[in-house]
PDB file of C-alpha atoms in Angstrom:
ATOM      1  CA  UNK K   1     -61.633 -26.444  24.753  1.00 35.00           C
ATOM      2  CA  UNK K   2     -62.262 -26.931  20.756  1.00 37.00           C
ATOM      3  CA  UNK K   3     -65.160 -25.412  19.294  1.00 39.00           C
ATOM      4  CA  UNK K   4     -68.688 -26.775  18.565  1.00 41.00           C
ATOM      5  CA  UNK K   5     -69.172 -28.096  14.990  1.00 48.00           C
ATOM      6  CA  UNK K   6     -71.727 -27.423  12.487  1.00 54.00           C
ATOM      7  CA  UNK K   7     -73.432 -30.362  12.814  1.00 62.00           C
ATOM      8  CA  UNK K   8     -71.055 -32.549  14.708  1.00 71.00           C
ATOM      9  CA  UNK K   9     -69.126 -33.557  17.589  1.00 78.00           C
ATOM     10  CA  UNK K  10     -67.900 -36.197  19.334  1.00 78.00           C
ATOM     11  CA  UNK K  11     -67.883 -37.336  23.464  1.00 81.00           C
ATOM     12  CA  UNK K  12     -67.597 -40.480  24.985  1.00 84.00           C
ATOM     13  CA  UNK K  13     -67.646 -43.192  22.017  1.00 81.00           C
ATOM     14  CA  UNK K  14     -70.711 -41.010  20.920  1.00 86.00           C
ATOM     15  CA  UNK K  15     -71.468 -39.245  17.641  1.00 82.00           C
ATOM     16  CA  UNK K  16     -74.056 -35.991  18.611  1.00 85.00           C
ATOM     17  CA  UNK K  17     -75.263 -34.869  15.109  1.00 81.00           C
ATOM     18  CA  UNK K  18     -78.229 -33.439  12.594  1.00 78.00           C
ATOM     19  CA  UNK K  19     -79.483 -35.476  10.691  1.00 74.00           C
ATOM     20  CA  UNK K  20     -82.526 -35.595   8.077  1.00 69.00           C
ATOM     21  CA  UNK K  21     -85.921 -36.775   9.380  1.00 69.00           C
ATOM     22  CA  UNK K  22     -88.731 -36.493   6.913  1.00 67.00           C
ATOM     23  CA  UNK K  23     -89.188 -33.151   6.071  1.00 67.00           C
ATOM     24  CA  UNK K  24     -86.852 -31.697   8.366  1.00 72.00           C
ATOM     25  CA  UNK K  25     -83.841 -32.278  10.424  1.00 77.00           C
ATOM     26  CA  UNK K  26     -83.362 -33.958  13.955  1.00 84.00           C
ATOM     27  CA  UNK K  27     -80.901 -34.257  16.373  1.00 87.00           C
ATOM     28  CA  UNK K  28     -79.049 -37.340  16.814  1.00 85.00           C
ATOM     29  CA  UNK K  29     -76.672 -39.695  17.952  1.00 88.00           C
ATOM     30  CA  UNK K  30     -75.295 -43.012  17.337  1.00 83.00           C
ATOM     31  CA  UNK K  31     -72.033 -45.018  18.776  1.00 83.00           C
ATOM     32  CA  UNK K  32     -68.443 -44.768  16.844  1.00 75.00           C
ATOM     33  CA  UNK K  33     -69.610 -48.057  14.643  1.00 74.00           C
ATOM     34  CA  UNK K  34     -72.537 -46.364  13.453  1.00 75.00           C
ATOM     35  CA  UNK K  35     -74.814 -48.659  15.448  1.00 81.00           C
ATOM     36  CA  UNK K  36     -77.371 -47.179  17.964  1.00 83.00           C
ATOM     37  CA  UNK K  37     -79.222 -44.648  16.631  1.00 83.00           C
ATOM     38  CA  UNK K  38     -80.934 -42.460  18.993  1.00 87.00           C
ATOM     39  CA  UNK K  39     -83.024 -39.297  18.301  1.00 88.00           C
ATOM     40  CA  UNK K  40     -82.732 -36.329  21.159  1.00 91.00           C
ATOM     41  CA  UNK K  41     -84.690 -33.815  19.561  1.00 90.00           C
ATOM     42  CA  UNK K  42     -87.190 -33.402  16.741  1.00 85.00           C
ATOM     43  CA  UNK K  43     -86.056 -29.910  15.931  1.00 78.00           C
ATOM     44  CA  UNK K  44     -82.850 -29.296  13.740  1.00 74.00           C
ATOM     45  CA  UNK K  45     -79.650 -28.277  15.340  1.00 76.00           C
ATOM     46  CA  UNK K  46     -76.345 -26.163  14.666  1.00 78.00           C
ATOM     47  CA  UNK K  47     -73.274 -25.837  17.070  1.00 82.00           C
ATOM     48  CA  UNK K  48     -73.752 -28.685  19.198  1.00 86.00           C
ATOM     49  CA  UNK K  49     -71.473 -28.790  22.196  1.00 88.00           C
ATOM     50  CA  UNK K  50     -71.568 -32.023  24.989  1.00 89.00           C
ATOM     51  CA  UNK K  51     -70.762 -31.440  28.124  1.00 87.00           C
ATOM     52  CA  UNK K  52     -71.227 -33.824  30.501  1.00 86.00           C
ATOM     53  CA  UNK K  53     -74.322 -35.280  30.624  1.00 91.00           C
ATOM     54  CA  UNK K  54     -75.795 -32.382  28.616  1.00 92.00           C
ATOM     55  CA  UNK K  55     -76.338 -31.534  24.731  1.00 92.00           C
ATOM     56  CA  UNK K  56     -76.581 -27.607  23.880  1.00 92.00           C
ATOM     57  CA  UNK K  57     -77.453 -26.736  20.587  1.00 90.00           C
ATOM     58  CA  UNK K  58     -78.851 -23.518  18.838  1.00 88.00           C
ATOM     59  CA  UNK K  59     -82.163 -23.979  16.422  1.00 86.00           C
ATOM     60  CA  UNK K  60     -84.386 -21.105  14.990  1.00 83.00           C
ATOM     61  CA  UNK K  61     -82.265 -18.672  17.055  1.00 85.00           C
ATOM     62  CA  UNK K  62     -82.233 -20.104  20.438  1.00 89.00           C
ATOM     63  CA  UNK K  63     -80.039 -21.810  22.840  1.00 92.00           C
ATOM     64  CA  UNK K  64     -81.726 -25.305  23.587  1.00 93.00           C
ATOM     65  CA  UNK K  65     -80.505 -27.828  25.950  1.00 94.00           C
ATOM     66  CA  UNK K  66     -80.923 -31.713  26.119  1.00 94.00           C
ATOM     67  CA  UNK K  67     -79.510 -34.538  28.219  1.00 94.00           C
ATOM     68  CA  UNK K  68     -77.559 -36.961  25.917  1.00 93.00           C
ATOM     69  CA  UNK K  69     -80.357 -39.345  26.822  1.00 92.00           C
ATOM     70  CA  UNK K  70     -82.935 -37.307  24.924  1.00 93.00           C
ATOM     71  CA  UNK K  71     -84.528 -36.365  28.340  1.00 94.00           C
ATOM     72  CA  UNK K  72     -85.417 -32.779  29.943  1.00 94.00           C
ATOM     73  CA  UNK K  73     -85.640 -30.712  26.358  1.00 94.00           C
ATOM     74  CA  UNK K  74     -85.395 -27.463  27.470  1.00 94.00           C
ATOM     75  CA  UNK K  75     -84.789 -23.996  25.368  1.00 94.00           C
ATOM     76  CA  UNK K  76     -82.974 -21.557  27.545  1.00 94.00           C
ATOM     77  CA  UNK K  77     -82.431 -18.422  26.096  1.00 91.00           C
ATOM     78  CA  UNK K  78     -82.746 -16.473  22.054  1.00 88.00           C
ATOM     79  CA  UNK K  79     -79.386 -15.485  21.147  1.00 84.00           C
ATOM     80  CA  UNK K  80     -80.610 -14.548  16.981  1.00 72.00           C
ATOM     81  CA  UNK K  81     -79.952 -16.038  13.886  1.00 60.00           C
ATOM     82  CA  UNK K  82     -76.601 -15.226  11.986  1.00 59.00           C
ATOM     83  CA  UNK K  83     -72.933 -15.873  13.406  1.00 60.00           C
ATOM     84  CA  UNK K  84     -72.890 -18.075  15.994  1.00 68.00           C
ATOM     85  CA  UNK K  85     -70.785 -20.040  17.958  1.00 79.00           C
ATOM     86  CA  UNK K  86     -71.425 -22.083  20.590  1.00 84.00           C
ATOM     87  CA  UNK K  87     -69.042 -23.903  23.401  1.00 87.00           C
ATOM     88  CA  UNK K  88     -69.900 -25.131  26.766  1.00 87.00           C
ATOM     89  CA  UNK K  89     -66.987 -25.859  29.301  1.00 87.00           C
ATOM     90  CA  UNK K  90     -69.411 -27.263  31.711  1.00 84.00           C
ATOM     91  CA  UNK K  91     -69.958 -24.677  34.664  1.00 91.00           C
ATOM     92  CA  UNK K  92     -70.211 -21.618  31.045  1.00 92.00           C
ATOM     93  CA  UNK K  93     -71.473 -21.686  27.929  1.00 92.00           C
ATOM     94  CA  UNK K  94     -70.742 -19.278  25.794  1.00 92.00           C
ATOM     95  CA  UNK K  95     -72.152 -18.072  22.547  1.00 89.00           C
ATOM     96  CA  UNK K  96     -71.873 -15.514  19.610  1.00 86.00           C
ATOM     97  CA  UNK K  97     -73.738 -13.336  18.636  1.00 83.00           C
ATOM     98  CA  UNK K  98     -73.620 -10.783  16.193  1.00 79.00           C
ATOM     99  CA  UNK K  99     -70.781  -8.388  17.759  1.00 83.00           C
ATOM    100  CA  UNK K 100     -70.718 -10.100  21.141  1.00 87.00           C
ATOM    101  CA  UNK K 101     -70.264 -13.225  23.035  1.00 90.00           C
ATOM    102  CA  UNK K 102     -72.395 -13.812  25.770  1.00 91.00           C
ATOM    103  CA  UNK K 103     -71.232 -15.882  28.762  1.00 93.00           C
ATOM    104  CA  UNK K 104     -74.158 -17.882  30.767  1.00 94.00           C
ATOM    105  CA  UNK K 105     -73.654 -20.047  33.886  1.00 94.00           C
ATOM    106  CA  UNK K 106     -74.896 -23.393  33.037  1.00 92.00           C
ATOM    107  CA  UNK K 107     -76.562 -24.146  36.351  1.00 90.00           C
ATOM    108  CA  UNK K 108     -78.794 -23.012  37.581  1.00 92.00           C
ATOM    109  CA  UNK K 109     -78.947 -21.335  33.635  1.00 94.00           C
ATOM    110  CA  UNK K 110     -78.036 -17.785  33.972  1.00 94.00           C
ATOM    111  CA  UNK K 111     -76.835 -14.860  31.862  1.00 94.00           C
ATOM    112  CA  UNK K 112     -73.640 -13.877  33.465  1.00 93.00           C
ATOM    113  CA  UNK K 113     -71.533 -11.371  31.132  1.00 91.00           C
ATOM    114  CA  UNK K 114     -71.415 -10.312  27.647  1.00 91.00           C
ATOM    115  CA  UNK K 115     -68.083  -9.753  25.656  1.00 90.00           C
ATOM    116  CA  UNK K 116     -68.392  -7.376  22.827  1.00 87.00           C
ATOM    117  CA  UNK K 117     -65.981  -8.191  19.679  1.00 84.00           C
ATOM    118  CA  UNK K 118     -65.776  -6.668  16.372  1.00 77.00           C
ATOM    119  CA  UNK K 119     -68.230  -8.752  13.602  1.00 72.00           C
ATOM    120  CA  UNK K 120     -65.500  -9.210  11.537  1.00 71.00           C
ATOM    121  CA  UNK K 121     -63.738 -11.003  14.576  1.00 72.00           C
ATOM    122  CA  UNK K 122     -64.721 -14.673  13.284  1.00 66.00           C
ATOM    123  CA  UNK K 123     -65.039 -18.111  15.032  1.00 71.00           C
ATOM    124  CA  UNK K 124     -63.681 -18.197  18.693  1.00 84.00           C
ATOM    125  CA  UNK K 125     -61.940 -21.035  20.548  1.00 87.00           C
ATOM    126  CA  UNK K 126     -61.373 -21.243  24.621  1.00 90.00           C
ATOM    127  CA  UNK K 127     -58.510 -22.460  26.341  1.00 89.00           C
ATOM    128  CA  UNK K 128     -56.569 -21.343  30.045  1.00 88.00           C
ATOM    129  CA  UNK K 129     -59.061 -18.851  30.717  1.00 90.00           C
ATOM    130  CA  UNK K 130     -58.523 -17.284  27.499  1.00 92.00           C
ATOM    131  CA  UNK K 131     -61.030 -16.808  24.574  1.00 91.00           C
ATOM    132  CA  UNK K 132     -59.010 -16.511  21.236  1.00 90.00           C
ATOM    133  CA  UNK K 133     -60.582 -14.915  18.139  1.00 87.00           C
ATOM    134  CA  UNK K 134     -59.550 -14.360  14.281  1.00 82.00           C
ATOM    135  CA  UNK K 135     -60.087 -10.805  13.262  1.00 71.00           C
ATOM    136  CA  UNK K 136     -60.023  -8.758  10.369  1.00 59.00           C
ATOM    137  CA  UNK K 137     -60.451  -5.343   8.996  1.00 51.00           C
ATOM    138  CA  UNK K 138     -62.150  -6.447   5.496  1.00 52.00           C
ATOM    139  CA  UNK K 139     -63.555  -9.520   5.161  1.00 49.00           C
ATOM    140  CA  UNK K 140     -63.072 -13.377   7.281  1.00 43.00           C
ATOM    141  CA  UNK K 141     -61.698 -15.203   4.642  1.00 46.00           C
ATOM    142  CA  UNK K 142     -58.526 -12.882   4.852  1.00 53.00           C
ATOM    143  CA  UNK K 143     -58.325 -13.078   8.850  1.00 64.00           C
ATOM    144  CA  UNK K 144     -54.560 -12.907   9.396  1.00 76.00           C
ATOM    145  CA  UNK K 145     -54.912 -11.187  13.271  1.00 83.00           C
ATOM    146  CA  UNK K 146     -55.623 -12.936  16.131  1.00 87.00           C
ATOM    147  CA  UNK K 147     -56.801 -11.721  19.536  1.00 87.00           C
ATOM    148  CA  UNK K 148     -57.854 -13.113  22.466  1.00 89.00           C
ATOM    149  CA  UNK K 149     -59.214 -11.891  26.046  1.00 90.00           C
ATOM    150  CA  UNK K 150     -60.249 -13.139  29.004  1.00 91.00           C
ATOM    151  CA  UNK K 151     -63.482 -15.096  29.524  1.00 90.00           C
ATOM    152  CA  UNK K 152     -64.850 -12.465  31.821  1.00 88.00           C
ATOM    153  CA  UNK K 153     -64.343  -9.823  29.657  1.00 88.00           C
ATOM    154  CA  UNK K 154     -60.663  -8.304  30.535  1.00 89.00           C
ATOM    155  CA  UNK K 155     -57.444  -7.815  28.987  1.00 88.00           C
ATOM    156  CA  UNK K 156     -58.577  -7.865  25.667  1.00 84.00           C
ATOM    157  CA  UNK K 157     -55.990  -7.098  22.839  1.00 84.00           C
ATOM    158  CA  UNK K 158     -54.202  -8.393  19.813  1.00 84.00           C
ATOM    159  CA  UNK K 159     -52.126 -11.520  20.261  1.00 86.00           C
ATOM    160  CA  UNK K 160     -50.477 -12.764  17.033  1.00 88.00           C
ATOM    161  CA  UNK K 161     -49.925 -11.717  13.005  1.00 87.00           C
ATOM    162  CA  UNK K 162     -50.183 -14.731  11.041  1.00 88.00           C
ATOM    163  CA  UNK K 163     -47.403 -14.507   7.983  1.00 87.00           C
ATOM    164  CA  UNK K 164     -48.420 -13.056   4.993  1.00 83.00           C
ATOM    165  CA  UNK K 165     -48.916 -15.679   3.109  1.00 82.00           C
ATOM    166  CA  UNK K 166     -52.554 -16.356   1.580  1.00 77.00           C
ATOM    167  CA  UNK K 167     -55.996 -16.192   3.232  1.00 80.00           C
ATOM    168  CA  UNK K 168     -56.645 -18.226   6.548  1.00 82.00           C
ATOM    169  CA  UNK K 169     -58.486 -21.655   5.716  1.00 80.00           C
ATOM    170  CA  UNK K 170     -58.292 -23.020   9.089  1.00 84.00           C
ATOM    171  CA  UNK K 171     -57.281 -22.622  12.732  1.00 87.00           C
ATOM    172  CA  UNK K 172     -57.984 -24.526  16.049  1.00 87.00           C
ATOM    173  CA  UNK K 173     -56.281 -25.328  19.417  1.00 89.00           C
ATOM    174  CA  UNK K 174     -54.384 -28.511  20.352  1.00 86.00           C
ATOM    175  CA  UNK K 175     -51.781 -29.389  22.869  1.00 87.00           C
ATOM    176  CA  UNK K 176     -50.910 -26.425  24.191  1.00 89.00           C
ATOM    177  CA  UNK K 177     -50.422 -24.923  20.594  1.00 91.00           C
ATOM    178  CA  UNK K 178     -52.640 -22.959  17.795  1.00 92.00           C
ATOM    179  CA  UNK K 179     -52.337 -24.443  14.413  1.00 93.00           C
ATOM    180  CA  UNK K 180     -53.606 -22.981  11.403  1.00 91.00           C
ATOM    181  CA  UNK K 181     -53.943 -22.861   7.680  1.00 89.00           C
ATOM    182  CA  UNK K 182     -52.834 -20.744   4.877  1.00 88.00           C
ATOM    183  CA  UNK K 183     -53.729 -21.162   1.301  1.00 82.00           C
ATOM    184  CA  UNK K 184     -52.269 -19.088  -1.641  1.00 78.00           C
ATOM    185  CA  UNK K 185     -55.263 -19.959  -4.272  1.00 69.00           C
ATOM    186  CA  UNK K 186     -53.284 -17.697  -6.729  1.00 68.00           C
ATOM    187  CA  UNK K 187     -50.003 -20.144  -6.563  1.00 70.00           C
ATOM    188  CA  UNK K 188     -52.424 -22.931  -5.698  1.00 71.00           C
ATOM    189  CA  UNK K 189     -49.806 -23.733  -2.754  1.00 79.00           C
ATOM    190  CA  UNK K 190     -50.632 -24.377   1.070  1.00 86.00           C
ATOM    191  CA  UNK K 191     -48.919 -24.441   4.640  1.00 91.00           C
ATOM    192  CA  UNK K 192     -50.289 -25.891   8.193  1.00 93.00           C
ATOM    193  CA  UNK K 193     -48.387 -23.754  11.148  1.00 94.00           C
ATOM    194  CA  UNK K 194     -48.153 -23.754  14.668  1.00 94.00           C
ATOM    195  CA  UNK K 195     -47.315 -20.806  17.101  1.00 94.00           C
ATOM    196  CA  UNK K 196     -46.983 -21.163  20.942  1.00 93.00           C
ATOM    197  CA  UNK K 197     -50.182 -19.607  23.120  1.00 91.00           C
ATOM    198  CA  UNK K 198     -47.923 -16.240  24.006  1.00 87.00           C
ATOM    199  CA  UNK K 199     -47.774 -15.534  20.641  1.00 87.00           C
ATOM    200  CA  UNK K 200     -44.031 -16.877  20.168  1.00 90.00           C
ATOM    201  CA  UNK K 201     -42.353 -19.642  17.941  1.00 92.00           C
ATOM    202  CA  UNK K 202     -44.305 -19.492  14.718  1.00 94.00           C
ATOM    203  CA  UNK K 203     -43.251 -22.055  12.770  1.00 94.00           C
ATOM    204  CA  UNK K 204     -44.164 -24.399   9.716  1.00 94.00           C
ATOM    205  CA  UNK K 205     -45.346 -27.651   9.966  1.00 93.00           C
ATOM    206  CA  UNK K 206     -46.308 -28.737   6.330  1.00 89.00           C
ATOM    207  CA  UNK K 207     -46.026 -27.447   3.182  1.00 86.00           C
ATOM    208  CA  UNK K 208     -47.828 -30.290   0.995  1.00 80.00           C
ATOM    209  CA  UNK K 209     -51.499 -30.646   3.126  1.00 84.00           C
ATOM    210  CA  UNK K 210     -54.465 -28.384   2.705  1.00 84.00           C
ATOM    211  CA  UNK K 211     -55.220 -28.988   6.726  1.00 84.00           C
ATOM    212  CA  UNK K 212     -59.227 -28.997   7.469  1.00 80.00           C
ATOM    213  CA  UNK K 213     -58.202 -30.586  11.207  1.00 79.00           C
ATOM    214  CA  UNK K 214     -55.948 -30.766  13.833  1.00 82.00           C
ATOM    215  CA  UNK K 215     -56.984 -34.484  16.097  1.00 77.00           C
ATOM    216  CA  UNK K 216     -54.833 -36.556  18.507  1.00 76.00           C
ATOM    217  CA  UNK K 217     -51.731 -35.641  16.991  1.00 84.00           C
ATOM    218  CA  UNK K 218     -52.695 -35.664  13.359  1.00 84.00           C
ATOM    219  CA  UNK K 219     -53.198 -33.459  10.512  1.00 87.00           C
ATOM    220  CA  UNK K 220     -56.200 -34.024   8.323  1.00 84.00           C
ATOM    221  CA  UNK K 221     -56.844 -32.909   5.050  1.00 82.00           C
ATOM    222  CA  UNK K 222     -56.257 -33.340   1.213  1.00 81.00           C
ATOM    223  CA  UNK K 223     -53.617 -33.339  -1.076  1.00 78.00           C
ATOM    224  CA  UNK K 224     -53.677 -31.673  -4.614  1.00 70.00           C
ATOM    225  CA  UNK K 225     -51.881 -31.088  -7.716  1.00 57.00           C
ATOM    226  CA  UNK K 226     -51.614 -27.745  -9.117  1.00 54.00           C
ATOM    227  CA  UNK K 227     -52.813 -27.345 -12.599  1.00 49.00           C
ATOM    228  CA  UNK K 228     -51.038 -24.366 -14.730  1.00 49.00           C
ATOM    229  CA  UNK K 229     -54.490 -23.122 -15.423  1.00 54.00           C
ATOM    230  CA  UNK K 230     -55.775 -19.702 -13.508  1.00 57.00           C
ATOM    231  CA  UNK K 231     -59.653 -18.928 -13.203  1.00 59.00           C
ATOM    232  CA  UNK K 232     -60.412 -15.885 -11.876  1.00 58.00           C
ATOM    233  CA  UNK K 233     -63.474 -15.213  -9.313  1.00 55.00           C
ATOM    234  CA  UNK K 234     -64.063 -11.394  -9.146  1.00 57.00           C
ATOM    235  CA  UNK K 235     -60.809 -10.043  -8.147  1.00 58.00           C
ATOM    236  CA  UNK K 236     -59.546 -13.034  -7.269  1.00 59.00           C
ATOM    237  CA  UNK K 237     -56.997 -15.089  -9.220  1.00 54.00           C
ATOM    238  CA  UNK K 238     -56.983 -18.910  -8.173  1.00 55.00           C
ATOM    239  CA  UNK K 239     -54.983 -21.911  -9.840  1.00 49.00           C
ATOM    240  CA  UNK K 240     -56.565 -24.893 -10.846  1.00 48.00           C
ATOM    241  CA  UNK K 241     -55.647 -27.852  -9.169  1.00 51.00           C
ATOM    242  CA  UNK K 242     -56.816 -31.289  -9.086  1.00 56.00           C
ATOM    243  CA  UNK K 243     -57.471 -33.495  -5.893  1.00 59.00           C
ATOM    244  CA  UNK K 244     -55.228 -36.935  -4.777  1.00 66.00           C
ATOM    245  CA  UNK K 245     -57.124 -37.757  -2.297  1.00 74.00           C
ATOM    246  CA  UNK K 246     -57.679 -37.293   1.604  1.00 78.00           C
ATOM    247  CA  UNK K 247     -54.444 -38.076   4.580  1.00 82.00           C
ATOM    248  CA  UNK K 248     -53.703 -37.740   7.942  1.00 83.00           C
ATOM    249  CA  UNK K 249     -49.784 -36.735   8.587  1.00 88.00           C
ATOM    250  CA  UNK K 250     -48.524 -37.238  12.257  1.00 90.00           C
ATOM    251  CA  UNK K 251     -47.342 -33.752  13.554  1.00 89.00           C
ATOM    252  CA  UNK K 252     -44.464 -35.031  15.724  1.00 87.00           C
ATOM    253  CA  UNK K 253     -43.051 -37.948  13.072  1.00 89.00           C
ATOM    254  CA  UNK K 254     -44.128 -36.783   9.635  1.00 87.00           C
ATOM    255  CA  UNK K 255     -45.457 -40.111   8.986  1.00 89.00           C
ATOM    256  CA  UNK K 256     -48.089 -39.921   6.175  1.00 86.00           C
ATOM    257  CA  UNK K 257     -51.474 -42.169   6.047  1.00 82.00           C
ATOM    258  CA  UNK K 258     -53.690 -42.143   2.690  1.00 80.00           C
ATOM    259  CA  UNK K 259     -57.295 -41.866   3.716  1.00 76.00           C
ATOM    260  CA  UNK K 260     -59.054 -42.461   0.196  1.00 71.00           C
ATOM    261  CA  UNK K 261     -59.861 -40.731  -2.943  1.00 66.00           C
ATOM    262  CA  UNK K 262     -62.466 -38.207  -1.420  1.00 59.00           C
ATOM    263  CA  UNK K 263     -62.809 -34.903  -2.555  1.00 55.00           C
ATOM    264  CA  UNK K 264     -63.687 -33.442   1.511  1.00 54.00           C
ATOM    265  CA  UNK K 265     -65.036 -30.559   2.035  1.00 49.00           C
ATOM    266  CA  UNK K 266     -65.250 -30.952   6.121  1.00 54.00           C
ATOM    267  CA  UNK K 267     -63.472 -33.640   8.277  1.00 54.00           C
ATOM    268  CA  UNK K 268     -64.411 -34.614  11.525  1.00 54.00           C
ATOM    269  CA  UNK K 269     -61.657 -36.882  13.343  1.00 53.00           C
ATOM    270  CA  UNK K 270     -62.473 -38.783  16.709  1.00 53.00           C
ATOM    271  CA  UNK K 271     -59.868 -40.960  17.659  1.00 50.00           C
ATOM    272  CA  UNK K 272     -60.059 -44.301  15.264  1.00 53.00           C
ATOM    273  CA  UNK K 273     -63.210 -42.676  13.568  1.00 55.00           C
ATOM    274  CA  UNK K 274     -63.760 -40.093  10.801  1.00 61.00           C
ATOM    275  CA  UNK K 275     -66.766 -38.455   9.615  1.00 60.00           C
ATOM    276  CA  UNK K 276     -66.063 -37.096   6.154  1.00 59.00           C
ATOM    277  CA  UNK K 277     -68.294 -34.495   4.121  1.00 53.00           C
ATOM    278  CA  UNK K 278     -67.954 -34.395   0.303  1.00 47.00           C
ATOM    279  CA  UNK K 279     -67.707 -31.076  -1.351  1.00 42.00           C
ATOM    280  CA  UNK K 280     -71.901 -31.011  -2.093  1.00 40.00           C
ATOM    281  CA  UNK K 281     -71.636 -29.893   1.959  1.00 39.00           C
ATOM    282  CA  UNK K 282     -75.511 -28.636   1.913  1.00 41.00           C
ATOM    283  CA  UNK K 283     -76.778 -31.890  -0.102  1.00 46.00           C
ATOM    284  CA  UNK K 284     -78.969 -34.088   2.305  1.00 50.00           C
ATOM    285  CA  UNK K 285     -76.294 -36.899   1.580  1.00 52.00           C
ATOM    286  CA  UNK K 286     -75.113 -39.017   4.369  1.00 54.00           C
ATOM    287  CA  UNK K 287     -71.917 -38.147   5.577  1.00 58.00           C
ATOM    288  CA  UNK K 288     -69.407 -40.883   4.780  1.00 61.00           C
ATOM    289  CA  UNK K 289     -67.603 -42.608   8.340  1.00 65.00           C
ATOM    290  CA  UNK K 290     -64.049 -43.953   7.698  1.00 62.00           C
ATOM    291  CA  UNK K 291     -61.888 -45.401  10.381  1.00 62.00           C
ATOM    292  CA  UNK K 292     -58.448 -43.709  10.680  1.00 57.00           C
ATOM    293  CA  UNK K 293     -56.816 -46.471   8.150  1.00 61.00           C
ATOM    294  CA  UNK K 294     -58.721 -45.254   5.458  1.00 57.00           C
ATOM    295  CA  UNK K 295     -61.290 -48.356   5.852  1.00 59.00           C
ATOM    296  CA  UNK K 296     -64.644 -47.764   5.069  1.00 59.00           C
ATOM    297  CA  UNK K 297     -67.085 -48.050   7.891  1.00 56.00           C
ATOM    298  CA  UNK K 298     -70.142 -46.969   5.810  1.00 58.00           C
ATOM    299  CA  UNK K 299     -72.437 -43.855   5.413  1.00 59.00           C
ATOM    300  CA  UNK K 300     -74.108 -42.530   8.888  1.00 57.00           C
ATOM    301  CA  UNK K 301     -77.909 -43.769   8.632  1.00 56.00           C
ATOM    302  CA  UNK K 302     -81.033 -42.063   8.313  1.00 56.00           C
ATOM    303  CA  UNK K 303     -83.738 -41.598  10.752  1.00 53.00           C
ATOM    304  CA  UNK K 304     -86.829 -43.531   9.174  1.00 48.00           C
ATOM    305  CA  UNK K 305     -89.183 -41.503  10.549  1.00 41.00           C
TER     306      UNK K 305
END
């Protein structure tokens, strides 16, 4: 089960996201070709997650659900305002909150267990009864431990050391595997790995991809060229480096697709289609939709109103 997104996420030849409308933010969808735009609900919306026939989203510190018809708007329970996560599996839905995640039964909508984890423990993903977690003793961005434990609350305890390499960029769960992303900013240098769901076979998978996403069998992500320039950010040391563009690299052949010349701060792959997100993230820009060739398809529309 992948995580909810931001502001996006994909289900059935369906694009769920937030988009602007007027002087605030709606949410949204429209079909894979950008045609059909819909609008579920006026109010703004983080973490969407489909399931089914049903939308859950969290706005102004509640859990609110929709059908993906834009019927039977419903807000369900206040979960606060910082850190969360949210991901439905269709009879659960589960959700972060400060230092726990709290497990509700979807129907009839009931609050059914809460999981405490530690606040550094960052963005969780479910899969085979498990709920897996990054952790860290100082900050997220340097998350090398992972640990997981059940969904009702059992067997919790640490699960896998990523290498000691740089800080963790990226990590999510496909096809039986976790894959995730280091990035040495100091050496301006990058790796995508995979490790088996016991914790065993670590291994590399790229060495030449700064991985945003894991989809369908396919890396996503960008390319760069290190500069011999450093720039330092606090304590930090990073090396410049300068962009070539964004790719997809099949995990199993190696083959390597060119995407464009985008700079992307997020990618969202679904199948054929690609919603990219240029580094100005938190701009009210439209996000740019490629298909998987690197075609343009165009920018997702605006609401009018």
């Amino acid at each position: 089960m992948a995580p909810s997104e931001d502001c996006y996420v994909f289900s059935d030849g369906w694009i769920y996201f937030r988009a602007v409308s007027g002087d605030g933010y709606a949410v949204c969808r429209m079909r894979e070709d950008l045609s059909g735009l819909e609008k579920l609900a006026d109010s703004g919306g983080y973490y969407l997650s489909v399931a089914g026939d049903a939308l859950y989203f969290i706005v102004s510190g509640q859990i609110r659900r929709v059908g993906v018809d834009g019927k039977g708007l419903k807000t369900l329970a206040p979960v606060g305002d910082w850190d969360n996560t949210l991901i439905s599996t269709g009879d659960y839905v589960y959700v972060r909150s400060g230092d726990k995640i709290l497990r509700y039964r979807a129907d009839p909508w009931k609050k059914v267990g809460s999981i405490p984890v530690r606040k550094t423990d960052t963005a969780f993903e479910i899969a085979d009864g498990w709920i897996y977690l990054a952790g860290s003793d100082d900050t997220a961005r340097s998350s090398r431990t992972f640990y997981r434990v059940r969904t009702d609350g059992s067997d919790r305890g640490k699960w896998f050391e990523a290498p000691n390499y740089g800080s963790l960029t990226m990590w999510t769960i496909w096809g039986g595997k976790m894959y995730y992303g280091l990035e040495d900013s100091a050496r301006g240098t990058a790796q995508l790995r995979r490790v088996n769901l016991d914790g065993t076979q670590d291994e590399l998978v790229l060495e030449d991809l700064w991985a945003r996403w894991i989809r369908g069998g396919w890396a996503y992500g960008t390319r760069f060229v290190s500069r011999p320039e450093i720039t330092t950010w606090g304590d930090e040391q990073s090396r410049m480096y300068d962009t070539q563009g964004a790719y997809r690299v099949n995990l199993e052949t190696g083959e390597s697709q060119y995407l464009g010349g985008h700079d992307i701060f997020s990618m969202r792959p679904a199948g054929e289609i690609i919603v990219l997100e240029e580094d100005d993230a938190w701009s009210d820009a439209p996000p740019a939709v490629i298909r998987a060739d690197g075609t343009e398809l165009g920018f997702a529309p605006r609401l009018t109103a």
